[in-house]
Amino acid sequence: SQTIHQWPATLVQPVGSPLSLECTVEGTSNPNLYWYRQAAGRGLQLLFYSVGIGQISSEVPQNLSASRPQDRQFILSSKKLLLSDSGFYLCAWNRLDSYEQYFGPGTRLTVT
Amino acid sequence: AQSVTQLGSHVSVSEGALVLLRCNYSSSVPPYLFWYVQYPNQGLQLLLKYTTGATLVKGINGFEAEFKKSETSFHLTKPSAHMSDAAEYFCAVSLTNSGYSTLTFGKGTMLLVSP
């Protein structure tokens, strides 16, 4: 069976500090990978998606970036965090031939 | 462009009562539709999905949803609410391109269940 991991689970960072969130998927190969952000009362916002190693598409221009250095690894980064980057970050995956996405447990980021 | 509207940011029911969470969508192509549930500080869990075929879809935990094309709706129901159903529920529609699909989510409905 497939599992998806995210870490860290929680993170408190000062404004202006860097960020690195990691997501890995087990039990499948060549998944599509997605990063979402969930802010209170605003639903889920798709940030990035990737259909393969090194292939990243951005949905929203901002100070975040994503990378996919390995087939089942997806990283969300920032060089300098803003207060507005606070939120719950969710990673998700799906197979090339399916439509539903499966979500990880999430990372709660608080920027102070 | 596609969009999802969930009517009511909060819905309150008594334990044992009918649960009805509303979802309307707009899509220029035949949609694939999903309901997800999220418990506090957890990821989203897929409840059920509609892709093709039967319009009444059954999911986990006794939930079901009916796709009504004429009404552009995909409402979620459960005959009898349990305390454990208290959570936030998200409706989503899929936009599919070659090789990947993206989901557009509604803003969510918080279901409150009272004893």
JSON list of C-alpha atoms in Angstrom, two decimals:
[
{"chain": "A", "resi": 1, "resn": "SER", "atom": "CA", "xyz": [0.00, 0.00, 0.00]},
{"chain": "A", "resi": 2, "resn": "GLN", "atom": "CA", "xyz": [1.01, 3.59, -0.51]},
{"chain": "A", "resi": 3, "resn": "THR", "atom": "CA", "xyz": [1.84, 6.02, 2.27]},
{"chain": "A", "resi": 4, "resn": "ILE", "atom": "CA", "xyz": [2.75, 9.67, 2.27]},
{"chain": "A", "resi": 5, "resn": "HIS", "atom": "CA", "xyz": [4.89, 11.36, 4.88]},
{"chain": "A", "resi": 6, "resn": "GLN", "atom": "CA", "xyz": [5.46, 14.99, 5.72]},
{"chain": "A", "resi": 7, "resn": "TRP", "atom": "CA", "xyz": [7.87, 16.58, 8.13]},
{"chain": "A", "resi": 8, "resn": "PRO", "atom": "CA", "xyz": [8.14, 18.36, 10.29]},
{"chain": "A", "resi": 9, "resn": "ALA", "atom": "CA", "xyz": [4.64, 18.15, 11.75]},
{"chain": "A", "resi": 10, "resn": "THR", "atom": "CA", "xyz": [4.87, 21.61, 13.27]},
{"chain": "A", "resi": 11, "resn": "LEU", "atom": "CA", "xyz": [7.27, 24.48, 12.79]},
{"chain": "A", "resi": 12, "resn": "VAL", "atom": "CA", "xyz": [7.63, 27.94, 14.30]},
{"chain": "A", "resi": 13, "resn": "GLN", "atom": "CA", "xyz": [9.92, 30.24, 12.37]},
{"chain": "A", "resi": 14, "resn": "PRO", "atom": "CA", "xyz": [10.74, 33.97, 12.60]},
{"chain": "A", "resi": 15, "resn": "VAL", "atom": "CA", "xyz": [10.03, 36.34, 9.74]},
{"chain": "A", "resi": 16, "resn": "GLY", "atom": "CA", "xyz": [12.90, 36.40, 7.27]},
{"chain": "A", "resi": 17, "resn": "SER", "atom": "CA", "xyz": [14.17, 32.91, 8.07]},
{"chain": "A", "resi": 18, "resn": "PRO", "atom": "CA", "xyz": [14.41, 30.13, 5.45]},
{"chain": "A", "resi": 19, "resn": "LEU", "atom": "CA", "xyz": [12.00, 27.24, 5.11]},
{"chain": "A", "resi": 20, "resn": "SER", "atom": "CA", "xyz": [12.24, 23.64, 3.98]},
{"chain": "A", "resi": 21, "resn": "LEU", "atom": "CA", "xyz": [9.31, 21.24, 4.17]},
{"chain": "A", "resi": 22, "resn": "GLU", "atom": "CA", "xyz": [9.65, 17.70, 2.92]},
{"chain": "A", "resi": 23, "resn": "CYS", "atom": "CA", "xyz": [7.18, 15.22, 1.52]},
{"chain": "A", "resi": 24, "resn": "THR", "atom": "CA", "xyz": [7.87, 11.63, 0.52]},
{"chain": "A", "resi": 25, "resn": "VAL", "atom": "CA", "xyz": [5.64, 8.96, -0.94]},
{"chain": "A", "resi": 26, "resn": "GLU", "atom": "CA", "xyz": [6.18, 5.23, -0.50]},
{"chain": "A", "resi": 27, "resn": "GLY", "atom": "CA", "xyz": [4.77, 2.27, -2.37]},
{"chain": "A", "resi": 28, "resn": "THR", "atom": "CA", "xyz": [4.37, 3.80, -5.80]},
{"chain": "A", "resi": 29, "resn": "SER", "atom": "CA", "xyz": [6.53, 5.12, -8.59]},
{"chain": "A", "resi": 30, "resn": "ASN", "atom": "CA", "xyz": [6.32, 8.23, -10.77]},
{"chain": "A", "resi": 31, "resn": "PRO", "atom": "CA", "xyz": [3.48, 9.84, -8.84]},
{"chain": "A", "resi": 32, "resn": "ASN", "atom": "CA", "xyz": [2.10, 13.30, -9.52]},
{"chain": "A", "resi": 33, "resn": "LEU", "atom": "CA", "xyz": [2.89, 15.43, -6.48]},
{"chain": "A", "resi": 34, "resn": "TYR", "atom": "CA", "xyz": [1.17, 18.54, -5.15]},
{"chain": "A", "resi": 35, "resn": "TRP", "atom": "CA", "xyz": [1.70, 21.20, -2.48]},
{"chain": "A", "resi": 36, "resn": "TYR", "atom": "CA", "xyz": [-1.32, 22.98, -1.00]},
{"chain": "A", "resi": 37, "resn": "ARG", "atom": "CA", "xyz": [-1.65, 25.66, 1.65]},
{"chain": "A", "resi": 38, "resn": "GLN", "atom": "CA", "xyz": [-4.64, 25.91, 3.91]},
{"chain": "A", "resi": 39, "resn": "ALA", "atom": "CA", "xyz": [-5.22, 29.19, 5.70]},
{"chain": "A", "resi": 40, "resn": "ALA", "atom": "CA", "xyz": [-8.00, 29.62, 8.22]},
{"chain": "A", "resi": 41, "resn": "GLY", "atom": "CA", "xyz": [-11.34, 30.12, 6.51]},
{"chain": "A", "resi": 42, "resn": "ARG", "atom": "CA", "xyz": [-9.83, 30.14, 3.03]},
{"chain": "A", "resi": 43, "resn": "GLY", "atom": "CA", "xyz": [-10.00, 26.54, 1.91]},
{"chain": "A", "resi": 44, "resn": "LEU", "atom": "CA", "xyz": [-7.12, 24.88, 0.09]},
{"chain": "A", "resi": 45, "resn": "GLN", "atom": "CA", "xyz": [-4.87, 26.74, -2.31]},
{"chain": "A", "resi": 46, "resn": "LEU", "atom": "CA", "xyz": [-2.80, 24.77, -4.80]},
{"chain": "A", "resi": 47, "resn": "LEU", "atom": "CA", "xyz": [0.77, 26.08, -4.74]},
{"chain": "A", "resi": 48, "resn": "PHE", "atom": "CA", "xyz": [2.80, 23.70, -6.91]},
{"chain": "A", "resi": 49, "resn": "TYR", "atom": "CA", "xyz": [2.47, 20.43, -8.76]},
{"chain": "A", "resi": 50, "resn": "SER", "atom": "CA", "xyz": [4.97, 18.11, -10.35]},
{"chain": "A", "resi": 51, "resn": "VAL", "atom": "CA", "xyz": [4.56, 15.36, -12.93]},
{"chain": "A", "resi": 52, "resn": "GLY", "atom": "CA", "xyz": [8.17, 14.17, -12.77]},
{"chain": "A", "resi": 53, "resn": "ILE", "atom": "CA", "xyz": [11.68, 14.75, -11.44]},
{"chain": "A", "resi": 54, "resn": "GLY", "atom": "CA", "xyz": [12.69, 18.34, -11.96]},
{"chain": "A", "resi": 55, "resn": "GLN", "atom": "CA", "xyz": [9.30, 19.29, -13.44]},
{"chain": "A", "resi": 56, "resn": "ILE", "atom": "CA", "xyz": [7.56, 21.89, -11.31]},
{"chain": "A", "resi": 57, "resn": "SER", "atom": "CA", "xyz": [4.56, 24.03, -12.15]},
{"chain": "A", "resi": 58, "resn": "SER", "atom": "CA", "xyz": [3.59, 27.00, -10.01]},
{"chain": "A", "resi": 59, "resn": "GLU", "atom": "CA", "xyz": [0.00, 28.03, -9.53]},
{"chain": "A", "resi": 60, "resn": "VAL", "atom": "CA", "xyz": [0.51, 31.13, -7.43]},
{"chain": "A", "resi": 61, "resn": "PRO", "atom": "CA", "xyz": [3.42, 33.59, -7.68]},
{"chain": "A", "resi": 62, "resn": "GLN", "atom": "CA", "xyz": [4.90, 34.15, -4.24]},
{"chain": "A", "resi": 63, "resn": "ASN", "atom": "CA", "xyz": [8.11, 33.79, -2.27]},
{"chain": "A", "resi": 64, "resn": "LEU", "atom": "CA", "xyz": [7.83, 30.01, -2.11]},
{"chain": "A", "resi": 65, "resn": "SER", "atom": "CA", "xyz": [9.49, 27.49, -4.41]},
{"chain": "A", "resi": 66, "resn": "ALA", "atom": "CA", "xyz": [9.33, 23.74, -4.87]},
{"chain": "A", "resi": 67, "resn": "SER", "atom": "CA", "xyz": [11.73, 21.08, -6.02]},
{"chain": "A", "resi": 68, "resn": "ARG", "atom": "CA", "xyz": [11.56, 17.39, -6.82]},
{"chain": "A", "resi": 69, "resn": "PRO", "atom": "CA", "xyz": [15.05, 15.98, -6.52]},
{"chain": "A", "resi": 70, "resn": "GLN", "atom": "CA", "xyz": [13.89, 12.35, -6.52]},
{"chain": "A", "resi": 71, "resn": "ASP", "atom": "CA", "xyz": [10.90, 10.53, -7.95]},
{"chain": "A", "resi": 72, "resn": "ARG", "atom": "CA", "xyz": [9.00, 10.32, -4.66]},
{"chain": "A", "resi": 73, "resn": "GLN", "atom": "CA", "xyz": [10.34, 13.38, -2.87]},
{"chain": "A", "resi": 74, "resn": "PHE", "atom": "CA", "xyz": [8.82, 16.85, -3.02]},
{"chain": "A", "resi": 75, "resn": "ILE", "atom": "CA", "xyz": [10.29, 19.82, -1.16]},
{"chain": "A", "resi": 76, "resn": "LEU", "atom": "CA", "xyz": [8.76, 23.22, -0.45]},
{"chain": "A", "resi": 77, "resn": "SER", "atom": "CA", "xyz": [11.19, 26.03, 0.27]},
{"chain": "A", "resi": 78, "resn": "SER", "atom": "CA", "xyz": [11.50, 29.70, 0.96]},
{"chain": "A", "resi": 79, "resn": "LYS", "atom": "CA", "xyz": [14.55, 31.92, 1.32]},
{"chain": "A", "resi": 80, "resn": "LYS", "atom": "CA", "xyz": [12.78, 34.46, 3.52]},
{"chain": "A", "resi": 81, "resn": "LEU", "atom": "CA", "xyz": [9.49, 33.76, 5.26]},
{"chain": "A", "resi": 82, "resn": "LEU", "atom": "CA", "xyz": [6.71, 36.33, 5.53]},
{"chain": "A", "resi": 83, "resn": "LEU", "atom": "CA", "xyz": [4.01, 36.49, 8.19]},
{"chain": "A", "resi": 84, "resn": "SER", "atom": "CA", "xyz": [1.51, 35.65, 5.46]},
{"chain": "A", "resi": 85, "resn": "ASP", "atom": "CA", "xyz": [3.25, 32.30, 4.90]},
{"chain": "A", "resi": 86, "resn": "SER", "atom": "CA", "xyz": [1.72, 30.94, 8.10]},
{"chain": "A", "resi": 87, "resn": "GLY", "atom": "CA", "xyz": [-0.71, 28.11, 7.51]},
{"chain": "A", "resi": 88, "resn": "PHE", "atom": "CA", "xyz": [-1.20, 24.39, 7.21]},
{"chain": "A", "resi": 89, "resn": "TYR", "atom": "CA", "xyz": [0.80, 22.91, 4.34]},
{"chain": "A", "resi": 90, "resn": "LEU", "atom": "CA", "xyz": [-0.42, 19.73, 2.75]},
{"chain": "A", "resi": 91, "resn": "CYS", "atom": "CA", "xyz": [1.33, 17.46, 0.29]},
{"chain": "A", "resi": 92, "resn": "ALA", "atom": "CA", "xyz": [-0.69, 15.16, -1.94]},
{"chain": "A", "resi": 93, "resn": "TRP", "atom": "CA", "xyz": [-0.11, 12.58, -4.64]},
{"chain": "A", "resi": 94, "resn": "ASN", "atom": "CA", "xyz": [-1.96, 10.69, -7.30]},
{"chain": "A", "resi": 95, "resn": "ARG", "atom": "CA", "xyz": [-1.24, 8.20, -10.04]},
{"chain": "A", "resi": 96, "resn": "LEU", "atom": "CA", "xyz": [-0.99, 9.30, -13.64]},
{"chain": "A", "resi": 97, "resn": "ASP", "atom": "CA", "xyz": [-4.19, 7.43, -14.51]},
{"chain": "A", "resi": 98, "resn": "SER", "atom": "CA", "xyz": [-6.35, 8.54, -11.59]},
{"chain": "A", "resi": 99, "resn": "TYR", "atom": "CA", "xyz": [-8.06, 11.75, -10.57]},
{"chain": "A", "resi": 100, "resn": "GLU", "atom": "CA", "xyz": [-8.39, 11.54, -6.81]},
{"chain": "A", "resi": 101, "resn": "GLN", "atom": "CA", "xyz": [-5.53, 12.79, -4.70]},
{"chain": "A", "resi": 102, "resn": "TYR", "atom": "CA", "xyz": [-4.24, 11.37, -1.43]},
{"chain": "A", "resi": 103, "resn": "PHE", "atom": "CA", "xyz": [-3.03, 13.72, 1.24]},
{"chain": "A", "resi": 104, "resn": "GLY", "atom": "CA", "xyz": [-0.27, 13.64, 3.80]},
{"chain": "A", "resi": 105, "resn": "PRO", "atom": "CA", "xyz": [-0.73, 14.55, 7.47]},
{"chain": "A", "resi": 106, "resn": "GLY", "atom": "CA", "xyz": [0.33, 18.17, 6.94]},
{"chain": "A", "resi": 107, "resn": "THR", "atom": "CA", "xyz": [2.78, 20.64, 8.46]},
{"chain": "A", "resi": 108, "resn": "ARG", "atom": "CA", "xyz": [1.57, 23.49, 10.66]},
{"chain": "A", "resi": 109, "resn": "LEU", "atom": "CA", "xyz": [3.80, 26.51, 10.01]},
{"chain": "A", "resi": 110, "resn": "THR", "atom": "CA", "xyz": [3.65, 29.56, 12.23]},
{"chain": "A", "resi": 111, "resn": "VAL", "atom": "CA", "xyz": [5.72, 32.56, 11.22]},
{"chain": "A", "resi": 112, "resn": "THR", "atom": "CA", "xyz": [6.36, 34.95, 14.11]},
{"chain": "B", "resi": 1, "resn": "ALA", "atom": "CA", "xyz": [-12.68, 27.70, -15.50]},
{"chain": "B", "resi": 2, "resn": "GLN", "atom": "CA", "xyz": [-14.15, 25.51, -12.85]},
{"chain": "B", "resi": 3, "resn": "SER", "atom": "CA", "xyz": [-15.33, 26.38, -9.37]},
{"chain": "B", "resi": 4, "resn": "VAL", "atom": "CA", "xyz": [-16.98, 24.83, -6.35]},
{"chain": "B", "resi": 5, "resn": "THR", "atom": "CA", "xyz": [-19.43, 26.45, -3.98]},
{"chain": "B", "resi": 6, "resn": "GLN", "atom": "CA", "xyz": [-20.27, 24.93, -0.63]},
{"chain": "B", "resi": 7, "resn": "LEU", "atom": "CA", "xyz": [-23.34, 26.45, 0.93]},
{"chain": "B", "resi": 8, "resn": "GLY", "atom": "CA", "xyz": [-22.91, 27.09, 4.62]},
{"chain": "B", "resi": 9, "resn": "SER", "atom": "CA", "xyz": [-19.55, 27.38, 6.33]},
{"chain": "B", "resi": 10, "resn": "HIS", "atom": "CA", "xyz": [-21.06, 25.65, 9.38]},
{"chain": "B", "resi": 11, "resn": "VAL", "atom": "CA", "xyz": [-23.82, 23.06, 9.65]},
{"chain": "B", "resi": 12, "resn": "SER", "atom": "CA", "xyz": [-25.15, 21.88, 13.01]},
{"chain": "B", "resi": 13, "resn": "VAL", "atom": "CA", "xyz": [-27.10, 18.66, 13.53]},
{"chain": "B", "resi": 14, "resn": "SER", "atom": "CA", "xyz": [-28.10, 16.51, 16.46]},
{"chain": "B", "resi": 15, "resn": "GLU", "atom": "CA", "xyz": [-26.75, 13.01, 16.84]},
{"chain": "B", "resi": 16, "resn": "GLY", "atom": "CA", "xyz": [-28.98, 10.66, 14.86]},
{"chain": "B", "resi": 17, "resn": "ALA", "atom": "CA", "xyz": [-30.26, 13.37, 12.53]},
{"chain": "B", "resi": 18, "resn": "LEU", "atom": "CA", "xyz": [-29.84, 13.55, 8.77]},
{"chain": "B", "resi": 19, "resn": "VAL", "atom": "CA", "xyz": [-26.65, 15.15, 7.52]},
{"chain": "B", "resi": 20, "resn": "LEU", "atom": "CA", "xyz": [-26.87, 17.22, 4.32]},
{"chain": "B", "resi": 21, "resn": "LEU", "atom": "CA", "xyz": [-23.86, 19.17, 3.08]},
{"chain": "B", "resi": 22, "resn": "ARG", "atom": "CA", "xyz": [-24.37, 21.10, -0.12]},
{"chain": "B", "resi": 23, "resn": "CYS", "atom": "CA", "xyz": [-22.00, 21.43, -3.04]},
{"chain": "B", "resi": 24, "resn": "ASN", "atom": "CA", "xyz": [-22.54, 23.08, -6.41]},
{"chain": "B", "resi": 25, "resn": "TYR", "atom": "CA", "xyz": [-19.96, 23.18, -9.14]},
{"chain": "B", "resi": 26, "resn": "SER", "atom": "CA", "xyz": [-19.31, 24.84, -12.43]},
{"chain": "B", "resi": 27, "resn": "SER", "atom": "CA", "xyz": [-17.29, 23.13, -15.10]},
{"chain": "B", "resi": 28, "resn": "SER", "atom": "CA", "xyz": [-17.05, 23.46, -18.84]},
{"chain": "B", "resi": 29, "resn": "VAL", "atom": "CA", "xyz": [-16.44, 19.73, -19.25]},
{"chain": "B", "resi": 30, "resn": "PRO", "atom": "CA", "xyz": [-17.99, 16.66, -17.57]},
{"chain": "B", "resi": 31, "resn": "PRO", "atom": "CA", "xyz": [-16.69, 16.88, -14.03]},
{"chain": "B", "resi": 32, "resn": "TYR", "atom": "CA", "xyz": [-15.06, 14.44, -11.72]},
{"chain": "B", "resi": 33, "resn": "LEU", "atom": "CA", "xyz": [-16.26, 15.23, -8.21]},
{"chain": "B", "resi": 34, "resn": "PHE", "atom": "CA", "xyz": [-14.98, 14.39, -4.76]},
{"chain": "B", "resi": 35, "resn": "TRP", "atom": "CA", "xyz": [-15.77, 14.80, -1.11]},
{"chain": "B", "resi": 36, "resn": "TYR", "atom": "CA", "xyz": [-13.00, 14.89, 1.47]},
{"chain": "B", "resi": 37, "resn": "VAL", "atom": "CA", "xyz": [-13.13, 15.01, 5.27]},
{"chain": "B", "resi": 38, "resn": "GLN", "atom": "CA", "xyz": [-10.59, 16.70, 7.50]},
{"chain": "B", "resi": 39, "resn": "TYR", "atom": "CA", "xyz": [-10.28, 16.18, 11.24]},
{"chain": "B", "resi": 40, "resn": "PRO", "atom": "CA", "xyz": [-8.45, 18.85, 13.27]},
{"chain": "B", "resi": 41, "resn": "ASN", "atom": "CA", "xyz": [-4.76, 19.14, 12.45]},
{"chain": "B", "resi": 42, "resn": "GLN", "atom": "CA", "xyz": [-4.88, 16.22, 10.04]},
{"chain": "B", "resi": 43, "resn": "GLY", "atom": "CA", "xyz": [-4.69, 15.80, 6.30]},
{"chain": "B", "resi": 44, "resn": "LEU", "atom": "CA", "xyz": [-7.68, 15.28, 4.04]},
{"chain": "B", "resi": 45, "resn": "GLN", "atom": "CA", "xyz": [-9.22, 11.85, 3.69]},
{"chain": "B", "resi": 46, "resn": "LEU", "atom": "CA", "xyz": [-11.15, 10.85, 0.59]},
{"chain": "B", "resi": 47, "resn": "LEU", "atom": "CA", "xyz": [-14.79, 10.07, 1.44]},
{"chain": "B", "resi": 48, "resn": "LEU", "atom": "CA", "xyz": [-16.12, 9.31, -2.02]},
{"chain": "B", "resi": 49, "resn": "LYS", "atom": "CA", "xyz": [-15.77, 10.16, -5.68]},
{"chain": "B", "resi": 50, "resn": "TYR", "atom": "CA", "xyz": [-17.82, 10.45, -8.83]},
{"chain": "B", "resi": 51, "resn": "THR", "atom": "CA", "xyz": [-16.11, 9.88, -12.16]},
{"chain": "B", "resi": 52, "resn": "THR", "atom": "CA", "xyz": [-18.52, 8.13, -14.50]},
{"chain": "B", "resi": 53, "resn": "GLY", "atom": "CA", "xyz": [-21.39, 5.67, -14.25]},
{"chain": "B", "resi": 54, "resn": "ALA", "atom": "CA", "xyz": [-23.86, 5.51, -11.39]},
{"chain": "B", "resi": 55, "resn": "THR", "atom": "CA", "xyz": [-24.82, 8.96, -10.16]},
{"chain": "B", "resi": 56, "resn": "LEU", "atom": "CA", "xyz": [-25.42, 7.83, -6.57]},
{"chain": "B", "resi": 57, "resn": "VAL", "atom": "CA", "xyz": [-22.06, 7.19, -5.02]},
{"chain": "B", "resi": 58, "resn": "LYS", "atom": "CA", "xyz": [-21.46, 5.49, -1.70]},
{"chain": "B", "resi": 59, "resn": "GLY", "atom": "CA", "xyz": [-18.42, 6.24, 0.39]},
{"chain": "B", "resi": 60, "resn": "ILE", "atom": "CA", "xyz": [-16.85, 5.43, 3.69]},
{"chain": "B", "resi": 61, "resn": "ASN", "atom": "CA", "xyz": [-18.45, 5.94, 7.12]},
{"chain": "B", "resi": 62, "resn": "GLY", "atom": "CA", "xyz": [-22.00, 5.68, 5.72]},
{"chain": "B", "resi": 63, "resn": "PHE", "atom": "CA", "xyz": [-21.82, 8.79, 3.54]},
{"chain": "B", "resi": 64, "resn": "GLU", "atom": "CA", "xyz": [-23.19, 9.02, 0.03]},
{"chain": "B", "resi": 65, "resn": "ALA", "atom": "CA", "xyz": [-23.54, 11.71, -2.61]},
{"chain": "B", "resi": 66, "resn": "GLU", "atom": "CA", "xyz": [-25.62, 12.10, -5.73]},
{"chain": "B", "resi": 67, "resn": "PHE", "atom": "CA", "xyz": [-24.40, 13.73, -8.92]},
{"chain": "B", "resi": 68, "resn": "LYS", "atom": "CA", "xyz": [-27.17, 15.80, -10.49]},
{"chain": "B", "resi": 69, "resn": "LYS", "atom": "CA", "xyz": [-26.04, 17.25, -13.77]},
{"chain": "B", "resi": 70, "resn": "SER", "atom": "CA", "xyz": [-29.18, 19.33, -14.30]},
{"chain": "B", "resi": 71, "resn": "GLU", "atom": "CA", "xyz": [-28.65, 21.02, -10.94]},
{"chain": "B", "resi": 72, "resn": "THR", "atom": "CA", "xyz": [-24.83, 21.04, -11.14]},
{"chain": "B", "resi": 73, "resn": "SER", "atom": "CA", "xyz": [-24.85, 19.63, -7.64]},
{"chain": "B", "resi": 74, "resn": "PHE", "atom": "CA", "xyz": [-23.07, 16.94, -5.67]},
{"chain": "B", "resi": 75, "resn": "HIS", "atom": "CA", "xyz": [-24.58, 17.06, -2.18]},
{"chain": "B", "resi": 76, "resn": "LEU", "atom": "CA", "xyz": [-23.25, 14.83, 0.59]},
{"chain": "B", "resi": 77, "resn": "THR", "atom": "CA", "xyz": [-25.67, 13.00, 2.87]},
{"chain": "B", "resi": 78, "resn": "LYS", "atom": "CA", "xyz": [-25.71, 10.58, 5.76]},
{"chain": "B", "resi": 79, "resn": "PRO", "atom": "CA", "xyz": [-28.95, 9.24, 7.25]},
{"chain": "B", "resi": 80, "resn": "SER", "atom": "CA", "xyz": [-27.87, 9.37, 10.88]},
{"chain": "B", "resi": 81, "resn": "ALA", "atom": "CA", "xyz": [-25.11, 11.56, 12.28]},
{"chain": "B", "resi": 82, "resn": "HIS", "atom": "CA", "xyz": [-22.60, 10.28, 14.80]},
{"chain": "B", "resi": 83, "resn": "MET", "atom": "CA", "xyz": [-20.51, 12.38, 17.14]},
{"chain": "B", "resi": 84, "resn": "SER", "atom": "CA", "xyz": [-17.44, 11.11, 15.30]},
{"chain": "B", "resi": 85, "resn": "ASP", "atom": "CA", "xyz": [-18.68, 12.78, 12.08]},
{"chain": "B", "resi": 86, "resn": "ALA", "atom": "CA", "xyz": [-17.82, 16.20, 13.48]},
{"chain": "B", "resi": 87, "resn": "ALA", "atom": "CA", "xyz": [-15.16, 17.50, 11.10]},
{"chain": "B", "resi": 88, "resn": "GLU", "atom": "CA", "xyz": [-14.67, 19.80, 8.14]},
{"chain": "B", "resi": 89, "resn": "TYR", "atom": "CA", "xyz": [-15.85, 18.58, 4.76]},
{"chain": "B", "resi": 90, "resn": "PHE", "atom": "CA", "xyz": [-14.54, 19.71, 1.39]},
{"chain": "B", "resi": 91, "resn": "CYS", "atom": "CA", "xyz": [-16.07, 19.27, -2.03]},
{"chain": "B", "resi": 92, "resn": "ALA", "atom": "CA", "xyz": [-13.70, 19.28, -4.99]},
{"chain": "B", "resi": 93, "resn": "VAL", "atom": "CA", "xyz": [-13.87, 19.16, -8.77]},
{"chain": "B", "resi": 94, "resn": "SER", "atom": "CA", "xyz": [-11.10, 17.84, -10.98]},
{"chain": "B", "resi": 95, "resn": "LEU", "atom": "CA", "xyz": [-9.64, 19.50, -14.02]},
{"chain": "B", "resi": 96, "resn": "THR", "atom": "CA", "xyz": [-7.77, 16.92, -15.99]},
{"chain": "B", "resi": 97, "resn": "ASN", "atom": "CA", "xyz": [-4.97, 17.54, -18.42]},
{"chain": "B", "resi": 98, "resn": "SER", "atom": "CA", "xyz": [-2.76, 14.95, -20.05]},
{"chain": "B", "resi": 99, "resn": "GLY", "atom": "CA", "xyz": [-0.75, 13.25, -17.36]},
{"chain": "B", "resi": 100, "resn": "TYR", "atom": "CA", "xyz": [-2.07, 15.05, -14.30]},
{"chain": "B", "resi": 101, "resn": "SER", "atom": "CA", "xyz": [-5.16, 16.41, -12.65]},
{"chain": "B", "resi": 102, "resn": "THR", "atom": "CA", "xyz": [-5.63, 19.37, -10.39]},
{"chain": "B", "resi": 103, "resn": "LEU", "atom": "CA", "xyz": [-8.39, 19.74, -7.85]},
{"chain": "B", "resi": 104, "resn": "THR", "atom": "CA", "xyz": [-10.36, 22.89, -7.15]},
{"chain": "B", "resi": 105, "resn": "PHE", "atom": "CA", "xyz": [-11.77, 22.85, -3.63]},
{"chain": "B", "resi": 106, "resn": "GLY", "atom": "CA", "xyz": [-14.69, 24.57, -2.04]},
{"chain": "B", "resi": 107, "resn": "LYS", "atom": "CA", "xyz": [-14.08, 26.59, 1.10]},
{"chain": "B", "resi": 108, "resn": "GLY", "atom": "CA", "xyz": [-15.28, 23.78, 3.31]},
{"chain": "B", "resi": 109, "resn": "THR", "atom": "CA", "xyz": [-18.21, 23.14, 5.64]},
{"chain": "B", "resi": 110, "resn": "MET", "atom": "CA", "xyz": [-17.68, 22.50, 9.31]},
{"chain": "B", "resi": 111, "resn": "LEU", "atom": "CA", "xyz": [-20.10, 19.86, 10.58]},
{"chain": "B", "resi": 112, "resn": "LEU", "atom": "CA", "xyz": [-21.01, 20.19, 14.25]},
{"chain": "B", "resi": 113, "resn": "VAL", "atom": "CA", "xyz": [-22.79, 17.28, 15.93]},
{"chain": "B", "resi": 114, "resn": "SER", "atom": "CA", "xyz": [-24.51, 17.79, 19.27]},
{"chain": "B", "resi": 115, "resn": "PRO", "atom": "CA", "xyz": [-25.62, 15.00, 21.62]}
]
